[in-house]
Amino acid sequence: MRDPEVESRTPGEQLALDRGVYRSQMQYVYSHSDFYRKKWQEAGVRHERDIGELDDLSRLPFTGKDEIRVAQSLQPPFGTNQCAPWSDIARVYSTSGTTGT
């Protein structure tokens, strides 16, 4: 094993870790992304505390490619879904995807 501590975790141990980081990640996204904040507010999430826990993830709306394309056109190059400040972005990996653009 390359990393025995990580690779030998039980599913329950991993889920406990995942639950811990889920809430902080979702609060960060809600606070830093106009795109997701608006999308989640339309789905009834009025405040960060309303996001819920990892087990509530299915209550949040799915995001499609077309929505991301629109968001990018409104605020190029990353779109209104960008969460990280420009000063924290060091490298960008990109693909033409299926559209060829």
XYZ file of N, CA and C in Angstrom:
303
model
N 0.835 -1.185 0.000
C 0.000 0.000 0.000
C 0.876 1.243 0.000
N 0.459 2.196 -0.786
C 1.198 3.456 -0.852
C 0.973 4.291 0.401
N -0.256 4.388 0.865
C -0.592 5.164 2.054
C -1.550 4.336 2.915
N -1.000 3.471 3.776
C -1.837 2.548 4.554
C -2.914 3.246 5.384
N -2.610 4.414 5.935
C -3.608 5.106 6.757
C -4.851 5.453 5.935
N -4.652 5.870 4.696
C -5.763 6.243 3.824
C -6.407 5.005 3.210
N -5.601 4.119 2.700
C -6.112 2.980 1.937
C -6.756 1.892 2.788
N -6.534 1.922 4.100
C -7.128 0.884 4.942
C -8.286 1.399 5.794
N -8.736 2.623 5.541
C -9.893 3.142 6.277
C -11.134 2.312 5.982
N -11.953 2.176 6.989
C -13.237 1.518 6.766
C -14.163 2.524 6.078
N -15.210 2.057 5.414
C -16.169 2.998 4.823
C -16.731 3.975 5.859
N -16.974 3.493 7.073
C -17.494 4.369 8.120
C -16.514 5.461 8.508
N -15.230 5.109 8.597
C -14.203 6.112 8.917
C -14.118 7.159 7.809
N -14.166 6.711 6.561
C -14.090 7.655 5.442
C -15.317 8.557 5.413
N -16.481 7.984 5.664
C -17.711 8.776 5.672
C -17.675 9.838 6.761
N -17.142 9.511 7.915
C -17.029 10.493 9.007
C -16.128 11.651 8.579
N -15.022 11.352 7.915
C -14.136 12.411 7.413
C -14.836 13.241 6.339
N -15.533 12.561 5.446
C -16.247 13.247 4.371
C -17.312 14.188 4.911
N -18.021 13.740 5.932
C -19.060 14.591 6.521
C -18.462 15.857 7.110
N -17.284 15.739 7.698
C -16.628 16.893 8.287
C -16.224 17.940 7.262
N -15.694 17.507 6.138
C -15.248 18.472 5.138
C -16.381 18.967 4.242
N -17.455 18.180 4.144
C -18.585 18.568 3.296
C -19.150 19.919 3.714
N -19.461 20.054 4.982
C -20.095 21.287 5.463
C -19.189 22.491 5.204
N -17.915 22.401 5.504
C -17.035 23.555 5.287
C -16.894 23.868 3.797
N -16.841 22.848 2.957
C -16.752 23.070 1.512
C -18.002 23.762 0.985
N -19.159 23.279 1.394
C -20.403 23.855 0.900
C -20.616 25.272 1.422
N -20.209 25.545 2.646
C -20.307 26.902 3.174
C -19.388 27.837 2.400
N -18.203 27.356 2.055
C -17.265 28.159 1.268
C -17.867 28.473 -0.100
N -18.410 27.465 -0.753
C -19.005 27.671 -2.073
C -20.172 28.655 -1.983
N -21.027 28.494 -0.998
C -22.171 29.400 -0.824
C -21.689 30.839 -0.631
N -20.621 31.010 0.115
C -20.101 32.349 0.417
C -19.349 32.988 -0.749
N -18.799 32.165 -1.638
C -17.899 32.693 -2.660
C -18.386 32.562 -4.098
N -19.501 31.928 -4.331
C -19.971 31.725 -5.699
C -21.373 32.303 -5.882
N -21.466 33.374 -6.653
C -22.773 33.945 -6.961
C -23.664 32.918 -7.657
N -23.065 32.135 -8.542
C -23.788 31.134 -9.315
C -24.497 30.135 -8.394
N -23.722 29.487 -7.506
C -24.313 28.464 -6.652
C -25.209 29.055 -5.573
N -24.844 30.214 -5.032
C -25.701 30.833 -4.028
C -27.089 31.088 -4.608
N -27.143 31.660 -5.807
C -28.435 31.931 -6.447
C -29.177 30.627 -6.736
N -28.481 29.662 -7.274
C -29.087 28.376 -7.611
C -29.658 27.695 -6.367
N -28.893 27.708 -5.286
C -29.349 27.070 -4.058
C -30.474 27.861 -3.398
N -30.408 29.185 -3.485
C -31.491 29.990 -2.921
C -32.804 29.692 -3.641
N -32.754 29.537 -4.947
C -33.948 29.193 -5.718
C -34.494 27.817 -5.305
N -33.622 26.958 -4.767
C -34.032 25.625 -4.311
C -34.418 25.623 -2.829
N -34.426 26.816 -2.209
C -34.871 26.911 -0.823
C -33.777 27.038 0.214
N -32.528 27.089 -0.214
C -31.415 27.255 0.724
C -31.184 28.751 0.885
N -31.713 29.323 1.952
C -31.674 30.771 2.160
C -30.443 31.240 2.901
N -29.733 30.321 3.562
C -28.566 30.664 4.358
C -27.623 29.466 4.358
N -26.352 29.710 4.625
C -25.375 28.620 4.657
C -25.821 27.474 5.554
N -26.428 27.797 6.678
C -26.833 26.748 7.634
C -27.931 25.850 7.055
N -28.623 26.307 5.997
C -29.700 25.529 5.384
C -29.194 24.493 4.387
N -27.907 24.485 4.122
C -27.346 23.547 3.146
C -27.529 22.110 3.611
N -27.461 21.918 4.912
C -27.627 20.578 5.454
C -26.311 19.830 5.514
N -26.435 18.530 5.696
C -25.274 17.656 5.843
C -25.085 16.831 4.581
N -24.039 16.049 4.565
C -23.720 15.217 3.406
C -24.905 14.343 2.998
N -25.639 13.840 3.973
C -26.796 12.993 3.670
C -27.917 13.769 2.980
N -27.851 15.104 3.016
C -28.867 15.956 2.390
C -28.465 16.426 0.994
N -27.343 15.962 0.504
C -26.808 16.422 -0.784
C -27.825 16.285 -1.916
N -28.616 15.252 -1.890
C -29.582 15.035 -2.980
C -30.664 16.110 -3.032
N -30.797 16.916 -1.996
C -31.780 18.016 -2.006
C -31.304 19.199 -2.850
N -29.993 19.280 -3.071
C -29.460 20.390 -3.862
C -29.643 20.097 -5.349
N -29.903 21.139 -6.135
C -30.154 20.919 -7.564
C -28.897 20.510 -8.325
N -29.104 19.708 -9.338
C -28.041 19.277 -10.232
C -27.632 20.453 -11.118
N -26.369 20.532 -11.476
C -25.865 21.580 -12.365
C -25.500 20.963 -13.702
N -26.039 21.505 -14.777
C -25.778 20.979 -16.111
C -24.745 21.788 -16.876
N -24.246 21.200 -17.939
C -23.233 21.852 -18.770
C -23.728 23.181 -19.347
N -24.965 23.221 -19.760
C -25.485 24.449 -20.348
C -25.462 25.598 -19.338
N -25.770 25.297 -18.083
C -25.720 26.331 -17.046
C -24.295 26.856 -16.867
N -23.329 25.953 -16.905
C -21.926 26.354 -16.762
C -21.504 27.206 -17.951
N -21.928 26.835 -19.135
C -21.590 27.636 -20.329
C -22.143 29.057 -20.219
N -23.385 29.190 -19.768
C -23.992 30.510 -19.594
C -23.212 31.294 -18.540
N -22.889 30.648 -17.421
C -22.143 31.310 -16.347
C -20.793 31.803 -16.855
N -20.126 31.002 -17.691
C -18.844 31.412 -18.244
C -19.000 32.604 -19.186
N -20.072 32.634 -19.938
C -20.268 33.751 -20.867
C -20.545 35.054 -20.120
N -21.124 34.962 -18.932
C -21.436 36.152 -18.143
C -20.215 36.727 -17.447
N -19.255 35.851 -17.105
C -18.072 36.301 -16.385
C -16.874 35.453 -16.801
N -16.344 35.707 -18.010
C -15.229 34.902 -18.497
C -13.969 35.110 -17.635
N -13.060 34.175 -17.580
C -13.103 32.899 -18.288
C -13.749 31.773 -17.482
N -13.884 31.930 -16.145
C -14.366 30.819 -15.326
C -15.847 30.866 -15.037
N -16.451 32.008 -15.107
C -17.881 32.106 -14.879
C -18.235 32.546 -13.472
N -19.510 32.755 -13.286
C -20.002 33.204 -11.989
C -19.940 32.095 -10.948
N -19.585 30.884 -11.347
C -19.430 29.781 -10.409
C -18.030 29.734 -9.798
N -17.130 30.602 -10.236
C -15.781 30.659 -9.675
C -15.859 30.975 -8.190
N -15.142 30.200 -7.390
C -15.144 30.408 -5.936
C -13.834 30.994 -5.442
N -12.742 30.565 -6.005
C -11.425 30.992 -5.528
C -11.094 32.387 -6.040
N -10.464 33.191 -5.192
C -10.017 34.496 -5.680
C -8.883 34.310 -6.690
N -8.766 35.249 -7.595
C -7.739 35.170 -8.634
C -6.353 34.958 -8.041
N -6.083 35.552 -6.888
C -4.757 35.435 -6.278
C -4.437 34.003 -5.849
N -5.445 33.162 -5.703
C -5.233 31.766 -5.311
C -5.152 30.816 -6.499
N -5.402 31.304 -7.690
C -5.385 30.440 -8.874
C -3.987 30.456 -9.473
N -3.361 29.279 -9.483
C -1.991 29.171 -9.969
C -1.908 28.505 -11.341
N -2.806 27.587 -11.603
C -2.754 26.848 -12.864
C -4.167 26.445 -13.248
N -4.428 26.450 -14.541
C -5.750 26.080 -15.040
C -5.569 24.964 -16.058
N -6.282 23.877 -15.838
C -6.307 22.786 -16.803
C -7.604 22.899 -17.576
N -7.524 22.730 -18.855
C -8.708 22.917 -19.676
C -8.761 21.893 -20.791
N -9.947 21.624 -21.235
C -10.169 20.748 -22.363
C -11.187 21.397 -23.274
N -11.178 21.035 -24.513
C -12.180 21.559 -25.428
C -13.520 20.870 -25.186
N -13.495 19.781 -24.422
C -14.731 19.055 -24.139
C -15.323 18.477 -25.397
N -16.630 18.334 -25.401
C -17.298 17.726 -26.539
C -17.724 18.729 -27.582
N -17.626 20.042 -27.246
C -18.081 21.040 -28.202
C -16.980 21.470 -29.158
N -15.727 21.214 -28.782
C -14.613 21.600 -29.636
C -14.227 23.060 -29.509
N -14.809 23.775 -28.549
C -14.441 25.192 -28.359
C -13.767 25.395 -27.029
